[in-house]
PDB file of C-alpha atoms in Angstrom:
ATOM      1  CA  UNK A   1     -17.780 -50.071 -93.845  1.00 51.00           C
ATOM      2  CA  UNK A   2     -21.071 -49.177 -92.197  1.00 54.00           C
ATOM      3  CA  UNK A   3     -21.566 -49.353 -88.507  1.00 54.00           C
ATOM      4  CA  UNK A   4     -24.845 -50.481 -87.079  1.00 55.00           C
ATOM      5  CA  UNK A   5     -26.634 -47.990 -84.933  1.00 55.00           C
ATOM      6  CA  UNK A   6     -27.481 -49.428 -81.594  1.00 55.00           C
ATOM      7  CA  UNK A   7     -31.091 -48.709 -80.955  1.00 57.00           C
ATOM      8  CA  UNK A   8     -32.180 -49.014 -77.385  1.00 58.00           C
ATOM      9  CA  UNK A   9     -35.881 -48.927 -76.938  1.00 59.00           C
ATOM     10  CA  UNK A  10     -37.797 -49.092 -73.700  1.00 57.00           C
ATOM     11  CA  UNK A  11     -38.641 -52.710 -74.548  1.00 58.00           C
ATOM     12  CA  UNK A  12     -34.970 -53.645 -74.696  1.00 61.00           C
ATOM     13  CA  UNK A  13     -34.400 -52.282 -71.201  1.00 65.00           C
ATOM     14  CA  UNK A  14     -37.049 -54.545 -69.632  1.00 62.00           C
ATOM     15  CA  UNK A  15     -35.650 -57.853 -68.351  1.00 63.00           C
ATOM     16  CA  UNK A  16     -36.989 -60.908 -70.293  1.00 60.00           C
ATOM     17  CA  UNK A  17     -38.808 -62.325 -67.275  1.00 60.00           C
ATOM     18  CA  UNK A  18     -40.887 -59.132 -67.026  1.00 62.00           C
ATOM     19  CA  UNK A  19     -41.853 -58.992 -70.708  1.00 66.00           C
ATOM     20  CA  UNK A  20     -44.298 -61.869 -70.334  1.00 69.00           C
ATOM     21  CA  UNK A  21     -46.873 -62.089 -67.524  1.00 68.00           C
ATOM     22  CA  UNK A  22     -46.147 -64.572 -64.797  1.00 76.00           C
ATOM     23  CA  UNK A  23     -47.890 -67.926 -64.413  1.00 77.00           C
ATOM     24  CA  UNK A  24     -49.690 -66.502 -61.376  1.00 78.00           C
ATOM     25  CA  UNK A  25     -51.250 -63.832 -63.620  1.00 77.00           C
ATOM     26  CA  UNK A  26     -52.685 -66.552 -65.864  1.00 76.00           C
ATOM     27  CA  UNK A  27     -53.954 -68.559 -62.895  1.00 79.00           C
ATOM     28  CA  UNK A  28     -55.830 -65.545 -61.572  1.00 81.00           C
ATOM     29  CA  UNK A  29     -57.021 -64.419 -65.009  1.00 82.00           C
ATOM     30  CA  UNK A  30     -58.327 -67.848 -66.008  1.00 84.00           C
ATOM     31  CA  UNK A  31     -59.871 -68.410 -62.596  1.00 85.00           C
ATOM     32  CA  UNK A  32     -62.046 -65.307 -63.024  1.00 89.00           C
ATOM     33  CA  UNK A  33     -62.683 -66.128 -66.676  1.00 89.00           C
ATOM     34  CA  UNK A  34     -63.971 -69.616 -65.852  1.00 91.00           C
ATOM     35  CA  UNK A  35     -65.950 -68.288 -62.898  1.00 92.00           C
ATOM     36  CA  UNK A  36     -67.634 -65.846 -65.301  1.00 93.00           C
ATOM     37  CA  UNK A  37     -68.336 -68.653 -67.784  1.00 94.00           C
ATOM     38  CA  UNK A  38     -69.840 -70.792 -65.026  1.00 95.00           C
ATOM     39  CA  UNK A  39     -72.157 -67.933 -64.080  1.00 96.00           C
ATOM     40  CA  UNK A  40     -73.257 -67.545 -67.709  1.00 97.00           C
ATOM     41  CA  UNK A  41     -73.869 -71.303 -68.013  1.00 97.00           C
ATOM     42  CA  UNK A  42     -75.896 -71.333 -64.786  1.00 97.00           C
ATOM     43  CA  UNK A  43     -77.970 -68.391 -66.048  1.00 97.00           C
ATOM     44  CA  UNK A  44     -78.571 -70.107 -69.411  1.00 98.00           C
ATOM     45  CA  UNK A  45     -79.565 -73.299 -67.608  1.00 98.00           C
ATOM     46  CA  UNK A  46     -82.108 -71.357 -65.560  1.00 98.00           C
ATOM     47  CA  UNK A  47     -83.478 -69.676 -68.698  1.00 98.00           C
ATOM     48  CA  UNK A  48     -83.824 -73.083 -70.409  1.00 98.00           C
ATOM     49  CA  UNK A  49     -85.699 -74.478 -67.411  1.00 98.00           C
ATOM     50  CA  UNK A  50     -88.064 -71.492 -67.492  1.00 97.00           C
ATOM     51  CA  UNK A  51     -88.592 -71.904 -71.242  1.00 97.00           C
ATOM     52  CA  UNK A  52     -89.279 -75.638 -70.823  1.00 97.00           C
ATOM     53  CA  UNK A  53     -91.827 -74.874 -68.088  1.00 97.00           C
ATOM     54  CA  UNK A  54     -93.540 -72.349 -70.354  1.00 97.00           C
ATOM     55  CA  UNK A  55     -93.635 -74.861 -73.217  1.00 96.00           C
ATOM     56  CA  UNK A  56     -95.066 -77.545 -70.939  1.00 96.00           C
ATOM     57  CA  UNK A  57     -97.735 -75.111 -69.697  1.00 96.00           C
ATOM     58  CA  UNK A  58     -98.669 -74.130 -73.259  1.00 95.00           C
ATOM     59  CA  UNK A  59     -98.924 -77.803 -74.223  1.00 94.00           C
ATOM     60  CA  UNK A  60    -101.219 -78.463 -71.248  1.00 94.00           C
ATOM     61  CA  UNK A  61    -103.383 -75.499 -72.208  1.00 93.00           C
ATOM     62  CA  UNK A  62    -103.541 -76.716 -75.805  1.00 91.00           C
ATOM     63  CA  UNK A  63    -104.561 -80.210 -74.702  1.00 90.00           C
ATOM     64  CA  UNK A  64    -107.212 -78.773 -72.375  1.00 89.00           C
ATOM     65  CA  UNK A  65    -108.504 -76.575 -75.172  1.00 86.00           C
ATOM     66  CA  UNK A  66    -108.799 -79.576 -77.490  1.00 81.00           C
ATOM     67  CA  UNK A  67    -110.494 -81.634 -74.774  1.00 81.00           C
ATOM     68  CA  UNK A  68    -113.026 -78.866 -74.035  1.00 79.00           C
ATOM     69  CA  UNK A  69    -113.775 -78.199 -77.701  1.00 78.00           C
ATOM     70  CA  UNK A  70    -113.673 -81.911 -78.548  1.00 68.00           C
ATOM     71  CA  UNK A  71    -111.416 -81.285 -81.530  1.00 57.00           C
ATOM     72  CA  UNK A  72    -108.501 -83.561 -82.265  1.00 58.00           C
ATOM     73  CA  UNK A  73    -105.044 -82.043 -82.547  1.00 59.00           C
ATOM     74  CA  UNK A  74    -103.995 -81.266 -86.106  1.00 63.00           C
ATOM     75  CA  UNK A  75    -102.239 -83.939 -88.098  1.00 62.00           C
ATOM     76  CA  UNK A  76    -100.493 -82.022 -90.827  1.00 66.00           C
ATOM     77  CA  UNK A  77     -99.267 -85.214 -92.479  1.00 63.00           C
ATOM     78  CA  UNK A  78    -102.795 -86.379 -93.384  1.00 66.00           C
ATOM     79  CA  UNK A  79    -104.672 -85.269 -96.462  1.00 65.00           C
ATOM     80  CA  UNK A  80    -108.110 -83.859 -95.753  1.00 63.00           C
ATOM     81  CA  UNK A  81    -111.019 -86.091 -96.706  1.00 67.00           C
ATOM     82  CA  UNK A  82    -112.559 -85.291-100.066  1.00 66.00           C
ATOM     83  CA  UNK A  83    -109.365 -83.704-101.318  1.00 63.00           C
ATOM     84  CA  UNK A  84    -109.120 -83.838-105.082  1.00 66.00           C
ATOM     85  CA  UNK A  85    -105.759 -84.725-106.511  1.00 65.00           C
ATOM     86  CA  UNK A  86    -104.462 -83.278-109.725  1.00 65.00           C
ATOM     87  CA  UNK A  87    -103.614 -85.812-112.330  1.00 55.00           C
TER      88      UNK A  87
END
């Protein structure tokens, strides 16, 4: 008959309630995690606003350029006049 060896590791000596972090740990951890995410979202929102302002400015410049040069904006869906079609 074999006898089982009793193996006592450091993990076995730790009480079960200390093996897993407390609920307070998760409250603090998630609080800082969500605070960090909110900062990232706010930064992305600011970057999107800046990008939208730049796009609007470029569109205004393009419209002014067309108005000064008296050229209509391109309509890429239209075929140019006098275009020969292959048959």
